[in-house]
Coordinates of C-alpha atoms and ligand atoms in Angstrom, one line a residue:
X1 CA 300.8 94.2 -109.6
X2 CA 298.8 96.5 -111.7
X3 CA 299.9 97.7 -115.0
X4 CA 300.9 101.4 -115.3
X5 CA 298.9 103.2 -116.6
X6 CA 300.8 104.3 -119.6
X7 CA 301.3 101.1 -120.3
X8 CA 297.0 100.0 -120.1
X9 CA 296.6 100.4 -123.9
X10 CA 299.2 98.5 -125.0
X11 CA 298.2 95.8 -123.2
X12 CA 294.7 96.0 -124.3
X13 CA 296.0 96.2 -127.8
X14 CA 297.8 92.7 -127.5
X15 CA 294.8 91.0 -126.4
X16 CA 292.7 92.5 -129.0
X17 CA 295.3 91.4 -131.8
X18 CA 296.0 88.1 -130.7
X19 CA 292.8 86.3 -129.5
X20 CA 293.0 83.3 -127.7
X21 CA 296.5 83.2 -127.3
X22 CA 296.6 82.7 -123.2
X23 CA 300.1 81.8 -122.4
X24 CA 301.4 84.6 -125.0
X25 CA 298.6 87.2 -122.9
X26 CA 300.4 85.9 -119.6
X27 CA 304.1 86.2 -120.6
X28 CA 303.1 89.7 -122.2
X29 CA 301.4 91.0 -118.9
X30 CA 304.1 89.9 -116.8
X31 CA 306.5 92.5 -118.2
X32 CA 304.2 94.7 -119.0
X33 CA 303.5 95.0 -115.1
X34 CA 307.3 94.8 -114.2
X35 CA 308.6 97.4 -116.3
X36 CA 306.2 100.3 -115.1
X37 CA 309.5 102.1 -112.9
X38 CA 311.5 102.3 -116.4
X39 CA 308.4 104.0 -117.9
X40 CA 308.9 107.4 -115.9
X41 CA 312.3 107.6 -115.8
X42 CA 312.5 107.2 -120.1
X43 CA 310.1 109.0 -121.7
X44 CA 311.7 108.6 -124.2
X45 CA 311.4 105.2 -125.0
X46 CA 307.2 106.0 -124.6
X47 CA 307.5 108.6 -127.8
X48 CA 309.3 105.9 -129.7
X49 CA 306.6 103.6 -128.7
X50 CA 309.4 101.0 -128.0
X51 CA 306.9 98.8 -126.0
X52 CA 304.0 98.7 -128.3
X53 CA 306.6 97.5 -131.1
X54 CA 308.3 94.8 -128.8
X55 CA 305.0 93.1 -128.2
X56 CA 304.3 92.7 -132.4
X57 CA 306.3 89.8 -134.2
X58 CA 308.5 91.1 -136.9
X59 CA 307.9 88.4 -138.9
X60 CA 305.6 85.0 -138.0
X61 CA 305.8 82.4 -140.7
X62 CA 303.5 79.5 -140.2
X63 CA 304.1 76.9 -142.7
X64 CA 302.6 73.0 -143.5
X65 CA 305.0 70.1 -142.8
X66 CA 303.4 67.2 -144.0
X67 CA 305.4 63.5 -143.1
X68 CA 304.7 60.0 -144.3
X69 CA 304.8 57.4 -141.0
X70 CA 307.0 54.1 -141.1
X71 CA 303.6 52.4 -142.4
X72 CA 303.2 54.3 -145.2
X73 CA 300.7 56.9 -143.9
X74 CA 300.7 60.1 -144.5
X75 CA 300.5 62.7 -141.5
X76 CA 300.2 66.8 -141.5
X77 CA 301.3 69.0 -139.0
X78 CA 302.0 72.6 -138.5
X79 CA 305.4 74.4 -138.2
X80 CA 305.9 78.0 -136.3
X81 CA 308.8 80.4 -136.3
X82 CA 308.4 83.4 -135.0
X83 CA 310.8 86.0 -135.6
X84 CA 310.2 88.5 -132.5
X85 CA 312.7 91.2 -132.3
X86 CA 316.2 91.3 -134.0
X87 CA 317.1 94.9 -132.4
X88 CA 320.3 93.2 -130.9
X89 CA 321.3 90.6 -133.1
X90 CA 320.2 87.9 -135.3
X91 CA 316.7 86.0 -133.7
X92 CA 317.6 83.4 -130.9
X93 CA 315.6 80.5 -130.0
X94 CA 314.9 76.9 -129.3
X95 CA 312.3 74.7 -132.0
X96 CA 310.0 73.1 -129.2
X97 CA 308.1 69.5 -130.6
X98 CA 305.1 68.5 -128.6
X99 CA 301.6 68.5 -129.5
X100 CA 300.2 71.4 -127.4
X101 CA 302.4 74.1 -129.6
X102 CA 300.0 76.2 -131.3
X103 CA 300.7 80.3 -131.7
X104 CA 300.2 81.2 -128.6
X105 CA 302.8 78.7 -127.4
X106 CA 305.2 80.1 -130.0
X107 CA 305.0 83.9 -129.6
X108 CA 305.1 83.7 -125.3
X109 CA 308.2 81.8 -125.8
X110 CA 309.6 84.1 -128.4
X111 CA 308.5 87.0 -126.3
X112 CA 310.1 86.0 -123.2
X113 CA 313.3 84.7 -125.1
X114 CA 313.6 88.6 -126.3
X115 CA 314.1 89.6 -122.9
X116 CA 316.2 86.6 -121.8
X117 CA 318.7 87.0 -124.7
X118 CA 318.8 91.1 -123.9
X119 CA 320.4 90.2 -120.1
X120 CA 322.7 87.6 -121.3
X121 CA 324.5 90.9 -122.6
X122 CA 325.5 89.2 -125.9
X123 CA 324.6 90.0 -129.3
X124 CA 321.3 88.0 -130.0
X125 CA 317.8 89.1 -130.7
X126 CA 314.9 87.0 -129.7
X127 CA 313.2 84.2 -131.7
X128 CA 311.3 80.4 -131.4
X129 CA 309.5 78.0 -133.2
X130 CA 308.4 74.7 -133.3
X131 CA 305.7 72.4 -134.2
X132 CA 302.7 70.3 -132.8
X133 CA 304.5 67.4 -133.9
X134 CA 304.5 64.6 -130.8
X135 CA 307.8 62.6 -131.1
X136 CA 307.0 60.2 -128.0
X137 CA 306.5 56.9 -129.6
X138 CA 308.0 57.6 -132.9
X139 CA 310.9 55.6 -134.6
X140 CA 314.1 57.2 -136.1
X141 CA 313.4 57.1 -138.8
X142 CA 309.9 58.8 -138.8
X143 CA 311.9 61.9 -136.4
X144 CA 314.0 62.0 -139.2
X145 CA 311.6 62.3 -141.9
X146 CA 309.5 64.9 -139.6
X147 CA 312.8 66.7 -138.8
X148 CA 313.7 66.9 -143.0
X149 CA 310.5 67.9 -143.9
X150 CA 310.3 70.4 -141.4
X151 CA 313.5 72.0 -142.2
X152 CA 312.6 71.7 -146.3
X153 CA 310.4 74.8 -145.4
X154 CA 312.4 76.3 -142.7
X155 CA 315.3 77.3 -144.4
X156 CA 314.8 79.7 -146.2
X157 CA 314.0 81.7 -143.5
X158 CA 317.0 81.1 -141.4
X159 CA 320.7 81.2 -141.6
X160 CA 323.9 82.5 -139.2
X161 CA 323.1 86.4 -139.7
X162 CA 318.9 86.0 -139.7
X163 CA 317.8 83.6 -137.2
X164 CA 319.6 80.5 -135.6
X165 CA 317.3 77.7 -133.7
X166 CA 318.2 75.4 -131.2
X167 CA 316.8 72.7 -129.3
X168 CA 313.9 72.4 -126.8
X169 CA 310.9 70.6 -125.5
X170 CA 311.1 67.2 -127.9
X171 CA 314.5 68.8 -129.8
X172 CA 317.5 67.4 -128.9
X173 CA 320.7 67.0 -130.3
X174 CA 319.3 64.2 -132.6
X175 CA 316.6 66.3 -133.8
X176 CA 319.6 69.0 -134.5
X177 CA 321.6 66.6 -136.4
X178 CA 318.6 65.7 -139.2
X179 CA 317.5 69.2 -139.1
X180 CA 321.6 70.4 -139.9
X181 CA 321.3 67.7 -142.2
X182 CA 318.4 68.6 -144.2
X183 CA 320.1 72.3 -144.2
X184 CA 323.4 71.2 -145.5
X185 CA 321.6 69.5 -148.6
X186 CA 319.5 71.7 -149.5
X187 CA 321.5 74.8 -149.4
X188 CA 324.8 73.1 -150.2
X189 CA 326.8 75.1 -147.4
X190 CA 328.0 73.8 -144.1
X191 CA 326.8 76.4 -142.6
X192 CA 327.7 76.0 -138.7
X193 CA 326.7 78.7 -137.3
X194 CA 323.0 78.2 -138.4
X195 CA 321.7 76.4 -135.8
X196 CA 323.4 75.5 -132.3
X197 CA 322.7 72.5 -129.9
X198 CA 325.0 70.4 -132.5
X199 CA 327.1 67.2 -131.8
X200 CA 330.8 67.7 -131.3
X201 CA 331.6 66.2 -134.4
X202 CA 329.9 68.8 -136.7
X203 CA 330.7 72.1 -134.8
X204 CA 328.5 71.9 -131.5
X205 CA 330.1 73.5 -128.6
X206 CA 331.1 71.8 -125.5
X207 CA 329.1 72.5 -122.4
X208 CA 325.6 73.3 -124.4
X209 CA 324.3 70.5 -123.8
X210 CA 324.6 70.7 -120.1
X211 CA 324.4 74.6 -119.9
X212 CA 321.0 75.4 -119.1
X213 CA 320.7 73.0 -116.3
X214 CA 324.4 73.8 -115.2
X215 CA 323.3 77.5 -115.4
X216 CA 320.3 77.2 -113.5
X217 CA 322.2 75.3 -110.6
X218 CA 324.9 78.4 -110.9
X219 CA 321.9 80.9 -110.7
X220 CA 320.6 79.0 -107.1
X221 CA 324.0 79.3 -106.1
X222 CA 324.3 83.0 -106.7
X223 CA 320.8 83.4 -105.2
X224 CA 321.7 81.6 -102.0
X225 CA 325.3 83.1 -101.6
X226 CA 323.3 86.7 -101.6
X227 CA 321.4 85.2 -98.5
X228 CA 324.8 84.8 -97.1
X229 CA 323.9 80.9 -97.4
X230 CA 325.2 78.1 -99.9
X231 CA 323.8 74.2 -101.6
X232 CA 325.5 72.6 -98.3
X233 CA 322.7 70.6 -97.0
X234 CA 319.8 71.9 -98.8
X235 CA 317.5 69.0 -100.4
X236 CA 316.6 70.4 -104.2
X237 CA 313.4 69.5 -106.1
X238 CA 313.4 69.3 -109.6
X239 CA 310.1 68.8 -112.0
X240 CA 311.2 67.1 -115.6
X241 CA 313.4 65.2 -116.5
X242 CA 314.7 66.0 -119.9
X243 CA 317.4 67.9 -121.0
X244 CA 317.6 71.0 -118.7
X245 CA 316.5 68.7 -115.6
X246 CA 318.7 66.2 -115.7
X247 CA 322.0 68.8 -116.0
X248 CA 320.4 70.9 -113.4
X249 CA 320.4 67.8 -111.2
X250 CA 324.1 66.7 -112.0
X251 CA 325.1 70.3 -110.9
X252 CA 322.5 70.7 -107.9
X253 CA 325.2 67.6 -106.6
X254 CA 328.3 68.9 -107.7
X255 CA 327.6 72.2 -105.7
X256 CA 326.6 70.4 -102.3
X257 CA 323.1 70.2 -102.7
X258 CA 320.7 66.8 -103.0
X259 CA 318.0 66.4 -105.1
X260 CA 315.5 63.8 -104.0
X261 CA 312.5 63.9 -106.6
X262 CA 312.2 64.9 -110.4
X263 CA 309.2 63.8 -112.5
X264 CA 308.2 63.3 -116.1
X265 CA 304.5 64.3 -117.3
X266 CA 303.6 61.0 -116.4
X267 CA 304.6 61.4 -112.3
X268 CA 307.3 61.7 -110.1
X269 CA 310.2 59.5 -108.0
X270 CA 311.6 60.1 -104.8
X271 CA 315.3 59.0 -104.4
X272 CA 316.0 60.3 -100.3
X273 CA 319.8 59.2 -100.8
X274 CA 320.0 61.6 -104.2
X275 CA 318.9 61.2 -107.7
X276 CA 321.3 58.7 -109.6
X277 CA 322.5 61.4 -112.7
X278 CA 324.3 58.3 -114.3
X279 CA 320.9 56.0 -113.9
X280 CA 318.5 59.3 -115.1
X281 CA 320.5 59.7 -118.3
X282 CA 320.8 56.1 -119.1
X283 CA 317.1 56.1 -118.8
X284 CA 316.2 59.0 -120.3
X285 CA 318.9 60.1 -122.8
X286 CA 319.8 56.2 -124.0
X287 CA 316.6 54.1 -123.4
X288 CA 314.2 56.9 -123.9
X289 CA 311.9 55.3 -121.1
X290 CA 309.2 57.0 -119.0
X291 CA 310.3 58.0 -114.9
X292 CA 308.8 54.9 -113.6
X293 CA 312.0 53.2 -114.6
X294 CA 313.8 54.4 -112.3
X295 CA 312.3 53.5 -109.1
X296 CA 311.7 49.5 -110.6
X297 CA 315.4 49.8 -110.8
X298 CA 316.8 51.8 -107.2
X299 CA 314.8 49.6 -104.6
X300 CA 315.2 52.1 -101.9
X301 CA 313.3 54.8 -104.5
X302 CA 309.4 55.3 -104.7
X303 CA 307.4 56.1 -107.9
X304 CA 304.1 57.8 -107.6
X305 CA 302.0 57.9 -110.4
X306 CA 299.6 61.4 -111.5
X307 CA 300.8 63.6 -109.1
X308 CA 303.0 66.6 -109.3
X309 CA 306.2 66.2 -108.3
X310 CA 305.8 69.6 -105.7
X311 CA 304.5 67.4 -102.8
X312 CA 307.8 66.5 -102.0
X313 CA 308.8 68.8 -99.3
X314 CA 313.1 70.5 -100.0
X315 CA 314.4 73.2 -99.6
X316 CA 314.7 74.5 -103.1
X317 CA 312.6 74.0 -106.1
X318 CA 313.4 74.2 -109.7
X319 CA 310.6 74.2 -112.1
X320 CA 312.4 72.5 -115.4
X321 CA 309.5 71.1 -117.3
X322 CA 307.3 73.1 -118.7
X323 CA 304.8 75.9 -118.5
X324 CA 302.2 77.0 -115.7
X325 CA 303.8 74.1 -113.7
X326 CA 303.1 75.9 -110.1
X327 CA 300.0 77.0 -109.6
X328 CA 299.2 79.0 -106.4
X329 CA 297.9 75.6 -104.4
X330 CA 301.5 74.1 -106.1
X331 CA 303.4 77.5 -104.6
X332 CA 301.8 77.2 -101.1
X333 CA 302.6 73.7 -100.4
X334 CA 306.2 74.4 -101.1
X335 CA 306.1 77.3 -99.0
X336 CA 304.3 75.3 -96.5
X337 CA 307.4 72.8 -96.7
X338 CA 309.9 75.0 -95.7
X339 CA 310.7 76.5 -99.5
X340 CA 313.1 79.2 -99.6
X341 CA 314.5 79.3 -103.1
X342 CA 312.6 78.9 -106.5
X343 CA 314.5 78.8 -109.6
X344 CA 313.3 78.5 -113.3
X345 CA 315.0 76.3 -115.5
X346 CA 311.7 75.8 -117.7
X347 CA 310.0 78.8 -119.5
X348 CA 307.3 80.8 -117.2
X349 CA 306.7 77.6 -115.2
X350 CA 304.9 79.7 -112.5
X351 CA 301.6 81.0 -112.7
X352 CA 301.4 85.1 -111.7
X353 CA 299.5 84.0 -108.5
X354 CA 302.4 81.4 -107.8
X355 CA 305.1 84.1 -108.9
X356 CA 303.1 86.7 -105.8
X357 CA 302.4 83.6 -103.4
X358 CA 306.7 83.0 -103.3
X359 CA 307.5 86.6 -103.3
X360 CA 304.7 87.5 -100.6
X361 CA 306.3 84.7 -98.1
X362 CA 310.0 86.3 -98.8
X363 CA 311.4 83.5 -101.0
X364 CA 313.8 84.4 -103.3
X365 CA 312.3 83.7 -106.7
X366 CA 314.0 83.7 -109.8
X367 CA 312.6 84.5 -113.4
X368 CA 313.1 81.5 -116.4
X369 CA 314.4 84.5 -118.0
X370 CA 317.4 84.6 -116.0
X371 CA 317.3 81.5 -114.0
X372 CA 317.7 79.6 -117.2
X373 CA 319.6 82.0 -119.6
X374 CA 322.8 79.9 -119.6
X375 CA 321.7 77.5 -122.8
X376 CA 321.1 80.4 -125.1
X377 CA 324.3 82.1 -123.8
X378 CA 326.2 79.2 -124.4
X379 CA 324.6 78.9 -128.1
X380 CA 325.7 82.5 -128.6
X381 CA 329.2 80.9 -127.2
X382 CA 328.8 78.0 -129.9
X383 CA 328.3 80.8 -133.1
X384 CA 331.3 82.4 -131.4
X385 CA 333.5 79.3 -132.0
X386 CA 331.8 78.7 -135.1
X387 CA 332.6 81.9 -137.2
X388 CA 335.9 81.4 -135.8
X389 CA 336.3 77.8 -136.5
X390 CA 337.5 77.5 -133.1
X391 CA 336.7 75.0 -130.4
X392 CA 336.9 75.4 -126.7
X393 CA 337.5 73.4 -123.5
X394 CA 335.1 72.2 -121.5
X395 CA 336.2 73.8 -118.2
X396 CA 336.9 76.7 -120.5
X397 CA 333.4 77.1 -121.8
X398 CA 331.9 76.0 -118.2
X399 CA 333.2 79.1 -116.7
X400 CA 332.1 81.5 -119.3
X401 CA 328.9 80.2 -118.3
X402 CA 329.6 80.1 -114.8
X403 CA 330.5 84.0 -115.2
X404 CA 327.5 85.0 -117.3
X405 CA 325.3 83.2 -114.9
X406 CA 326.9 85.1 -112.3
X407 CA 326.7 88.5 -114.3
X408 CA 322.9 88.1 -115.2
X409 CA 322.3 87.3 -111.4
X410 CA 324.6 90.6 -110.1
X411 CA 322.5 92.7 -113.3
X412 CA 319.3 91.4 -111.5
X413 CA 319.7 92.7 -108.1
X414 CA 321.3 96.0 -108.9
X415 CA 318.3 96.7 -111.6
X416 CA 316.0 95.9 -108.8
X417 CA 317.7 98.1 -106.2
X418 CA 318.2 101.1 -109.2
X419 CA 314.4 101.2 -109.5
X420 CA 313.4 101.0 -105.5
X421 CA 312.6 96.7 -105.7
X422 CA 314.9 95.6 -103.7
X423 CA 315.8 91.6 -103.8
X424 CA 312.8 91.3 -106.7
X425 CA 314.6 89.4 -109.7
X426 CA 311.1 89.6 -111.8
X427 CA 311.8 93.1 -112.0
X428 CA 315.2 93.4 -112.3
X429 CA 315.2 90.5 -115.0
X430 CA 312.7 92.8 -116.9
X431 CA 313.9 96.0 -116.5
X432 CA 317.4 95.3 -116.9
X433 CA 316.2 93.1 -120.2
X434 CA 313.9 96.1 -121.7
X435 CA 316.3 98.6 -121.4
X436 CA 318.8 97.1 -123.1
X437 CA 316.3 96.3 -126.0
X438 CA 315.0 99.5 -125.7
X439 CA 318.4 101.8 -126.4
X440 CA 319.1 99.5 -129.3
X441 CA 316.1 99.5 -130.6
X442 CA 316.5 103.9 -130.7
X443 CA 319.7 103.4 -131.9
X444 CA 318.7 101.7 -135.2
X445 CA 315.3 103.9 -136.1
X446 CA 312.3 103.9 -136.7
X447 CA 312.2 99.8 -138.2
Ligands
LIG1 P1 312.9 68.0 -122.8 O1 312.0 67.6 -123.9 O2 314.3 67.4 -122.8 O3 312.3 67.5 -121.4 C1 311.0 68.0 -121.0 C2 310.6 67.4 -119.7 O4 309.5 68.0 -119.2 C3 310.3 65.9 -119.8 O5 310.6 65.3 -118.6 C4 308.8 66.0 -120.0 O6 308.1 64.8 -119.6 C5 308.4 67.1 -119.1 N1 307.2 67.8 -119.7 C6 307.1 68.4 -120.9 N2 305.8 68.8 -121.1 C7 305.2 68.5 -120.0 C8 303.8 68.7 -119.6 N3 302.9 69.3 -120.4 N4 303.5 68.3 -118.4 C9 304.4 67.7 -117.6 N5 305.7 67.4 -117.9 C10 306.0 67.8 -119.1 O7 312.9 69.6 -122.7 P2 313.9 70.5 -122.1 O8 314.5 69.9 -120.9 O9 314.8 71.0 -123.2 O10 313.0 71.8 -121.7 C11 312.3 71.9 -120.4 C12 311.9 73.3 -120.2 O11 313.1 74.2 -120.2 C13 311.0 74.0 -121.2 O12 310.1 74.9 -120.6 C14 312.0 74.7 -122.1 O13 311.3 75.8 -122.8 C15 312.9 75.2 -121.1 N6 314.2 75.6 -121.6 C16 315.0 74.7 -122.3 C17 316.2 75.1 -122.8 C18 317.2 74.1 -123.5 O14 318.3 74.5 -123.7 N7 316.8 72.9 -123.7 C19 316.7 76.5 -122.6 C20 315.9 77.3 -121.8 C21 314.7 76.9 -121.3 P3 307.5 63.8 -120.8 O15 308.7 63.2 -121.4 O16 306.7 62.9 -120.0 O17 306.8 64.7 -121.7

C-alpha cells in the first residue's frame, strides 16, 4: 500500500535520521501506510505534527555493560532502552537478550510496542530494550552477573511511574528475578511495580507468564468465531518454542485445536497426534535443551533439521519466534496448504510482502500488535496488583485477559469497518492504536 501522501515526508525523514536501521524502517512504514484514512478525517492531529513526533524516541539511552565469564574473562556488551512515547502512561516493554539486538532492533520493537500498548486500552506508553548479550550456553551464574551488571546502569532510568521492563527473547522469569534483584540493592526499595514478569513469590502476577501465548490462542479464537467458525478440528502451526510458543500451544489444545509442529532456530518437529505441552516445557523451560529433544524422546515424532517450520501444512499458523519469520515464498506455501488464519504471537514476524500475500488470498491475518497484546496487558494487570498489594486468581486474571483479548479483536474490526477496510486487522490495529495516542498526545501539549 502506498503511503499518503501527507504522510511521504515523514517517512523520508525517518530514514534519513536513522540510517541502517531496517527492521525499525519496516515497522515504521507499516503504520505509516495504514494510518493514511485517519489522516483526512483529523487534521488536526497533522498541525500538531503528532506523527512526525511518534516516530522520534523521547529518550534512547545506550549504555556499556561489561561482565566477567565463569573463567575469569572479561566480556563487553551493549545495553539499549528506548524510551518511545509516554503520552499514555509510564513506557512499557520487554528487555530482549540475543546477539542480533542492535538499535534498529530496539527502536522497531519500541515503536510497535507504542501502538500495541495504545489498543490494550490501559494506561501504558510504549518502551523496550535489551542487549546483544547471547545467553545460550551460559551458566547461572554468568546470567546472573550479566543480568546485575546490566541493571547497575539501568536503574536509574527506570522505576513504577517512568518505565517498567519485562521479559522477552532470552528474558525470562530468571532473568527478571537477578534483574529485581540487582534493583532492590541498589536502590534499597522493593519496588514491585518496577518491572513485571516476576515470580509469584516476590509480587509477579498469575497468568503472565502464560498470557501472551494464551492471548494469542484467544485472538485465533475471536478471529475464527467472526468467520462463524471455531479451533474444533483445525491443525495449528506454531514457529518457536519459547515462552510465548509454548503457552500458545497449551491454549491452541485447550480450545479444540491441534498443533502438530513448532521449531526452535535450530529446526522444527512434527508431532501428528499433538504437541506434548507437559514434554515441551520439561524440555525447554527445565532442561533448557534444543527441539531435537523432543522427537529422540516421542517415537512417533519427526525432527527435521535447517528448515522452517512453515512446510508443515495446518490450518492455522502462528508466527511466535521472531522477526521477518514469513517471507512471501514462507506466506505462499501456507496459503498453498490450505491456510486460513495467521496470527502473530512474535513481533512483525511477517514480512510486508507476506502481510499482502495472506491478505490478497482472503486469510484473516492478524497484527503482533494485537495478536499478541495479552502479555503487556497482563503486566499492566501485574502493576495493578502491585500498587494495590493485591493478588488475583488465576481464573480471575485469565479472564481479564480473555476479555481484553476479546476487546482489542472487537476494536480491530470496527476500526477497520469505521474507515471503509473491512475485515483488515493491520489497519484497524493501527488506526485504532494511533488515535488513541494521538488525542492523548493533544491533550498533554506541545512535549
Ligand atoms: P523466548 O526466548 O522464550 O523464545 C524465543 C523462541 O524463538 C525460541 O524457540 C528461539 O529459538 C526462537 N528464535 C529466537 N530468535 C530466532 C531466530 N533469529 N531464528 C529462529 N528462531 C528464533 O522468547 P519469547 O517466546 O518471549 O518471544 C518470542 C517472540 O514473541 C518475540 O518476537 C517477542 O518479541 C514476542 N513477544 C513476546 C512477549 C512475551 O511476553 N514474552 C510479548 C509479546 C511479544 P532458539 O532457542 O533456538 O533461539
Amino acid at each position: 500500500m502506498p503511503i499518503h501522501e501527507r504522510l511521504e515526508s515523514v517517512y523520508a525523514e525517518v530514514l534519513a535520521r536513522n540510517p541502517g536501521e531496517t527492521e525499525f524502517h519496516q515497522a515504521v512504514r507499516e503504520v505509516l501506510e495504514s494510518i493514511g484514512p485517519a489522516v483526512g478525517k483529523h487534521p488536526q492531529y497533522a498541525d500538531a505534527k503528532i506523527v512526525s513526533r511518534i516516530c522520534e524516541p523521547e529518550r534512547q539511552i545506550i549504555f556499556r555493560v561489561p561482565w566477567e565469564d565463569d573463567r575469569g574473562e572479561i566480556h563487553i556488551n551493549r545495553g539499549f532502552r528506548m524510551e518511545f512515547n509516554s503520552a499514555l502512561g509510564p513506557y512499557k516493554g520487554g528487555l530482549r537478550f540475543h546477539p542480533s539486538v542492535y538499535l534498529g532492533i530496539v527502536k522497531f520493537l519500541g515503536f510497535e510496542q507504542i501502538f500495541k500498548n495504545s489498543l490494550t486500552g490501559l494506561p501504558i506508553g510504549g518502551g523496550k530494550g535489551g542487549s546483544d548479550f547471547d545467553p545460550k550456553g551460559k551458566s547461572d551464574r554468568e546470567i546472573m552477573r550479566f543480568c546485575q551488571s546490566f541493571m547497575t546502569e539501568l536503574h536509574r532510568h527506570i522505576g513504577e511511574y517512568t518505565d517498567v521492563p519485562a521479559g522477552d527473547i532470552g528474558v525470562g522469569s530468571r532473568e527478571i528475578g537477578y534483574l529485581f534483584g540487582q534493583y532492590k540493592r541498589i536502590t534499597n526499595r522493593y519496588e514491585s511495580g518496577v518491572l513485571t514478569g516476576k515470580g509469584l513469590i516476590y509480587g509477579g502476577a498469575r497468568v503472565r507468564t502464560e498470557a501472551t501465548g494464551y492471548g494469542t490462542a484467544f485472538f485465533v479464537n475471536e478471529m475464527l468465531a467472526a468467520r462463524g467458525d471455531s479451533f474444533a478440528g483445525k491443525t495449528a502451526v506454531v514457529s518457536g518454542s519459547g515462552n510465548v510458543a509454548i503457552y500458545a500451544i497449551e491454549k491452541v489444545h485447550q480450545l479444540g485445536g491441534r498443533v502438530v509442529a513448532c521449531s526452535d532456530s535450530s529446526g522444527y518437529v512434527v508431532d501428528e497426534k499433538g504437541i506434548d505441552v507437559e514434554l515441551l516445557k520439561e524440555i525447554k523451560e527445565v532442561r533448557r535443551e534444543r527441539i531435537s529433544a523432543y522427537a529422540e524422546r516421542v517415537s512417533h515424532a519427526r525432527y527435521v533439521a535447517g528448515q522452517q517450520v512453515w512446510d508443515v501444512p495446518c490450518d492455522v499458523a502462528m508466527p511466535c519466534a521472531t522477526q521477518n519469520e514469513i517471507t512471501g515464498k514462507e506466506a505462499e506455501r501456507l496459503v498453498r496448504n490450505g491456510c486460513t488464519v495467521v496470527a502473530e504471537g512474535a513481533n512483525m514476524p511477517t514480512t510486508p510482502e507476506g502481510v499482502r500475500l495472506f491478505q490478497d488470498a482472503g486469510v484473516a491475518f492478524g497484527p503482533g500488535k494485537a495478536a499478541n497484546a495479552g502479555g503487556v496487558a497482563t503486566s499492566a494487570l501485574e502493576m495493578q496488583q502491585n500498587a494495590s498489594r493485591d493478588s488475583w486468581s488465576f481464573e480471575y486474571s485469565e479472564d481479564r485477559l480473555e476479555d481484553i483479548m476479546r476487546d482489542i479483536h472487537t476494536r480491530c474490526l470496527e476500526t477497520a469497518d469505521e474507515y471503509g477496510m473491512p475485515g483488515n486487522y493491520v489497519a484497524g490495529a493501527n488506526i485504532a492504536a494511533y488515535t488513541r495516542v494521538a488525542d492523548a498526545m493533544l491533550a498533554l501539549g506541545l512535549i
